[in-house]
Coordinates of C-alpha atoms in Angstrom, one line a residue:
M1 CA 97.4 217.8 180.8
Q2 CA 100.1 215.7 182.5
R3 CA 101.8 214.9 179.2
R4 CA 102.3 218.5 178.5
H5 CA 104.1 219.0 181.8
K6 CA 107.1 216.9 180.8
A7 CA 110.6 218.5 180.4
Q8 CA 110.1 219.5 176.8
G9 CA 106.9 221.5 177.6
R10 CA 106.8 225.2 176.9
S11 CA 104.5 228.0 178.0
A12 CA 104.0 231.6 176.9
V13 CA 102.9 233.7 179.8
I14 CA 101.6 237.0 178.6
D15 CA 102.0 239.7 181.3
V16 CA 101.8 237.5 184.3
Q17 CA 101.8 238.7 187.9
D18 CA 103.2 235.5 189.4
A19 CA 104.4 232.7 187.2
T20 CA 106.4 230.9 189.8
S21 CA 103.8 228.1 190.3
L22 CA 104.5 226.6 186.8
D23 CA 106.5 223.4 186.4
P24 CA 110.3 224.2 186.8
R25 CA 111.2 221.7 184.1
R26 CA 109.3 223.7 181.5
I27 CA 110.7 226.5 179.4
T28 CA 108.6 229.5 180.4
T29 CA 108.4 232.3 177.8
V30 CA 107.4 235.7 179.3
W31 CA 106.0 238.6 177.3
S32 CA 105.6 241.6 179.5
P33 CA 105.9 245.4 179.7
P34 CA 109.4 246.6 180.7
V35 CA 108.4 247.6 184.2
A36 CA 107.5 244.0 185.1
L37 CA 109.7 242.0 182.8
Q38 CA 113.0 241.7 184.7
G39 CA 111.3 241.1 188.0
T40 CA 109.3 238.3 186.6
V41 CA 112.4 236.7 185.0
D42 CA 114.4 237.0 188.1
A43 CA 111.7 235.4 190.2
L44 CA 111.4 232.5 187.8
E45 CA 115.1 231.9 187.5
T46 CA 115.5 232.0 191.3
E47 CA 113.0 229.2 191.6
G48 CA 115.0 227.1 189.1
Y49 CA 113.0 227.8 185.9
R50 CA 114.5 228.1 182.5
C51 CA 113.1 231.3 181.2
R52 CA 113.2 233.4 178.0
A53 CA 111.9 237.0 178.1
Y54 CA 110.6 239.1 175.2
L55 CA 109.6 242.7 175.3
V56 CA 106.5 242.9 173.1
D57 CA 103.8 245.6 172.5
I58 CA 100.9 243.2 172.3
S59 CA 98.6 245.9 171.1
E60 CA 100.5 245.9 167.8
R61 CA 99.5 242.9 165.7
E62 CA 102.6 242.7 163.5
R63 CA 104.9 242.9 166.5
V64 CA 103.0 240.0 168.1
Y65 CA 103.4 237.9 165.0
E66 CA 107.1 238.7 164.7
A67 CA 107.7 237.9 168.4
A68 CA 105.7 234.6 168.1
K69 CA 107.9 233.6 165.1
K70 CA 111.0 234.4 167.1
V71 CA 109.7 232.3 170.1
K72 CA 109.1 229.3 167.9
Q73 CA 112.6 229.6 166.4
E74 CA 114.4 230.1 169.7
V75 CA 112.3 228.1 172.1
G76 CA 109.8 225.9 170.2
N77 CA 106.1 225.5 169.9
V78 CA 104.0 227.0 172.8
Q79 CA 101.7 224.5 174.6
V80 CA 100.3 226.7 177.3
L81 CA 99.2 230.3 176.4
I82 CA 98.1 232.6 179.2
N83 CA 96.5 235.9 178.1
N84 CA 96.6 238.1 181.1
A85 CA 97.5 241.6 179.9
G86 CA 95.2 244.4 181.0
I87 CA 95.0 248.2 181.5
V88 CA 92.3 250.3 183.1
A89 CA 91.6 254.0 183.2
C90 CA 88.6 253.9 185.6
R91 CA 86.7 257.0 184.3
T92 CA 83.1 257.7 183.4
L93 CA 82.4 257.5 179.7
W94 CA 82.2 261.2 179.4
D95 CA 85.6 261.6 181.0
L96 CA 87.3 259.0 178.9
S97 CA 89.4 260.1 175.9
D98 CA 89.0 258.4 172.5
K99 CA 92.7 257.3 172.8
A100 CA 92.2 255.8 176.2
I101 CA 89.2 253.7 174.9
E102 CA 91.2 252.5 171.9
S103 CA 94.2 251.6 174.1
T104 CA 92.0 249.6 176.5
Y105 CA 90.5 247.6 173.6
A106 CA 93.9 247.1 171.9
V107 CA 95.5 245.7 175.1
N108 CA 92.6 243.9 176.8
I109 CA 90.9 242.1 174.0
L110 CA 92.4 242.6 170.5
S111 CA 95.7 241.3 171.8
H112 CA 94.0 238.0 172.6
Y113 CA 93.2 237.5 168.9
W114 CA 96.8 238.2 167.9
T115 CA 98.5 236.0 170.5
T116 CA 96.0 233.1 170.0
R117 CA 96.1 233.2 166.2
A118 CA 99.9 233.2 166.5
F119 CA 100.2 230.1 168.6
L120 CA 97.0 228.1 167.9
P121 CA 98.0 226.5 164.6
E122 CA 100.7 224.4 166.2
M123 CA 98.3 223.4 168.9
M124 CA 95.8 222.3 166.3
N125 CA 98.4 220.4 164.4
G126 CA 99.2 218.3 167.4
N127 CA 95.7 218.5 168.9
S128 CA 97.3 219.4 172.2
G129 CA 97.6 222.6 174.2
H130 CA 96.0 224.9 176.7
I131 CA 94.7 228.4 176.3
V132 CA 94.0 230.5 179.4
T133 CA 91.9 233.7 179.2
V134 CA 92.1 236.0 182.2
S135 CA 89.0 238.1 182.2
S136 CA 87.5 239.5 185.4
V137 CA 84.3 239.6 187.5
T138 CA 83.8 242.9 185.8
G139 CA 83.4 240.9 182.6
L140 CA 80.3 239.3 184.2
L141 CA 78.8 242.3 185.9
G142 CA 79.3 245.9 184.5
T143 CA 81.1 248.2 186.9
Y144 CA 81.0 251.9 187.6
G145 CA 83.8 253.8 185.9
C146 CA 84.7 250.8 183.7
T147 CA 82.7 251.2 180.5
D148 CA 85.9 250.5 178.6
Y149 CA 87.4 247.9 181.0
S150 CA 84.2 246.0 181.7
A151 CA 83.3 245.9 178.0
T152 CA 86.7 244.4 177.1
K153 CA 86.4 241.8 179.9
F154 CA 82.9 240.9 178.7
A155 CA 84.5 240.5 175.2
C156 CA 87.2 238.2 176.7
V157 CA 84.4 235.9 178.0
G158 CA 82.7 235.9 174.6
F159 CA 85.9 235.3 172.7
H160 CA 86.9 232.5 175.0
E161 CA 83.5 230.7 175.0
S162 CA 83.2 231.0 171.2
L163 CA 86.7 229.7 170.6
Y164 CA 85.9 226.8 173.0
S165 CA 82.9 226.0 170.9
E166 CA 84.8 226.1 167.6
L167 CA 87.6 223.8 168.9
K168 CA 85.2 221.3 170.4
T169 CA 83.0 221.2 167.3
H170 CA 86.0 220.5 165.0
G171 CA 87.4 217.7 167.1
Y172 CA 90.2 219.5 169.0
D173 CA 89.3 217.9 172.3
N174 CA 92.8 217.9 173.7
I175 CA 93.2 221.7 173.4
H176 CA 92.0 222.7 176.8
M177 CA 90.7 226.1 177.7
T178 CA 90.3 227.8 181.1
L179 CA 88.5 231.0 181.7
V180 CA 89.6 232.9 184.8
C181 CA 87.4 235.6 186.3
P182 CA 88.9 237.1 189.5
Y183 CA 87.6 239.8 191.7
Y184 CA 89.8 242.9 192.2
I185 CA 93.4 241.9 192.8
N186 CA 95.7 243.8 195.2
T187 CA 98.4 244.6 192.7
G188 CA 98.0 248.4 192.6
M189 CA 95.9 248.3 189.4
F190 CA 92.8 249.2 191.4
A191 CA 94.5 251.2 194.2
G192 CA 92.1 253.5 196.0
C193 CA 89.1 251.3 195.4
K194 CA 87.2 250.1 198.4
P195 CA 85.3 246.9 197.6
R196 CA 82.3 246.5 199.9
L197 CA 81.3 242.9 199.0
F198 CA 84.7 241.1 199.4
P199 CA 88.2 242.2 200.2
M200 CA 90.7 242.5 197.4
L201 CA 92.4 239.2 196.4
E202 CA 96.1 238.7 197.0
P203 CA 98.2 238.0 193.8
N204 CA 99.6 234.7 195.2
Y205 CA 96.1 233.3 195.9
V206 CA 95.0 234.2 192.4
A207 CA 98.1 232.7 190.8
D208 CA 97.9 229.5 192.8
S209 CA 94.2 229.1 192.1
M210 CA 94.7 229.7 188.4
V211 CA 97.5 227.2 188.1
R212 CA 95.4 224.6 190.0
S213 CA 92.6 225.1 187.5
I214 CA 95.0 224.7 184.6
L215 CA 96.4 221.5 186.0
K216 CA 92.9 220.1 186.4
N217 CA 91.8 221.3 183.0
E218 CA 88.9 223.2 184.6
V219 CA 86.8 225.2 182.2
N220 CA 86.1 228.1 184.6
C221 CA 87.9 229.6 187.5
T222 CA 85.9 232.3 189.3
L223 CA 87.6 233.9 192.3
P224 CA 86.6 233.9 195.0
D225 CA 84.4 230.8 194.5
H226 CA 81.3 232.2 196.2
V227 CA 81.1 235.0 193.7
R228 CA 79.3 232.4 191.5
M229 CA 76.2 232.3 193.6
F230 CA 75.6 236.0 192.9
L231 CA 75.8 235.6 189.1
P232 CA 72.4 233.9 188.6
L233 CA 70.7 236.9 190.2
K234 CA 71.6 239.0 187.1
C235 CA 69.5 236.7 184.9
L236 CA 66.7 235.9 187.4
L237 CA 66.0 239.4 188.8
P238 CA 64.4 242.2 186.9
A239 CA 67.1 244.6 185.6
K240 CA 66.0 247.5 187.8
M241 CA 66.0 245.3 190.9
C242 CA 69.4 244.0 190.0
W243 CA 70.8 247.5 189.7
E244 CA 69.2 248.5 193.0
L245 CA 70.8 245.5 194.7
M246 CA 74.2 246.5 193.3
Y247 CA 73.8 250.2 194.1
R248 CA 72.3 249.9 197.6
V249 CA 73.7 246.6 199.0
V250 CA 77.0 246.0 197.1
K251 CA 77.6 249.8 196.7
G252 CA 79.5 249.2 193.5
P253 CA 79.7 252.9 192.3
E254 CA 80.8 254.1 195.8
S255 CA 83.5 251.4 196.0
M256 CA 85.1 252.7 192.7
M257 CA 85.0 256.5 193.4
G258 CA 88.3 256.5 195.3
F259 CA 90.2 254.8 192.5
R260 CA 93.6 256.2 191.7
G261 CA 95.5 253.2 190.3
R262 CA 99.0 253.5 189.1
G263 CA 98.4 256.4 186.7
K264 CA 96.2 257.6 183.9
A265 CA 96.1 254.2 182.2
T266 CA 96.8 251.5 184.8
A267 CA 98.4 248.3 183.8
G268 CA 97.7 245.0 185.5

């Protein structure tokens, strides 16, 4: 990993909340929605980063491929790819519209295919790079009001683990992969939720933890760390008992019922 953090290194940060922990000597390429784009660029440049920003609808495959081609021409090959885009509607299945479901899948998981396929060939050619998939704890445990969101985050985990297996099987040992599964983050995306198990995580804590995991080439980054000790219960306990635990002790459904987010489809 250290070699890729020399001055010529480049990273593509897809819809990042806080990218200012990355190496200032690198050229950081940010793809983001317009509401977050300029703020992210300003923060990076204030910290002394060289930054290029691109406005890309990552739910549109051809636009992703066009933007990736432009990045390679203007900046160079991407060596660190962070897929972090996400939206959430937080409605029960019967209250979700067909369009909302399709939008969630397009942004939260299908975009990972387009961005990764766009930048992976150059990583494979040099057998060097790092792909970071930002999923969620809701991609490990299904959550009330998140049939669309949780499903896409589960898909992110499956996508990441399968790609990891493919790369290792075919000898690409120097293309590292890190799967990040944070608890709810206090960005406004889950505004109104009242988590009972742990308090919401602060964005800076998540960003710093994620960067540390990348620098260490860690395979998994679950936040907070002690969430991991609850995960085996899902496999060890009978399904009914597991649900009772979540409903009565964790109070998962109750914690989500006050959700208001940032709007009808909330972006993270």
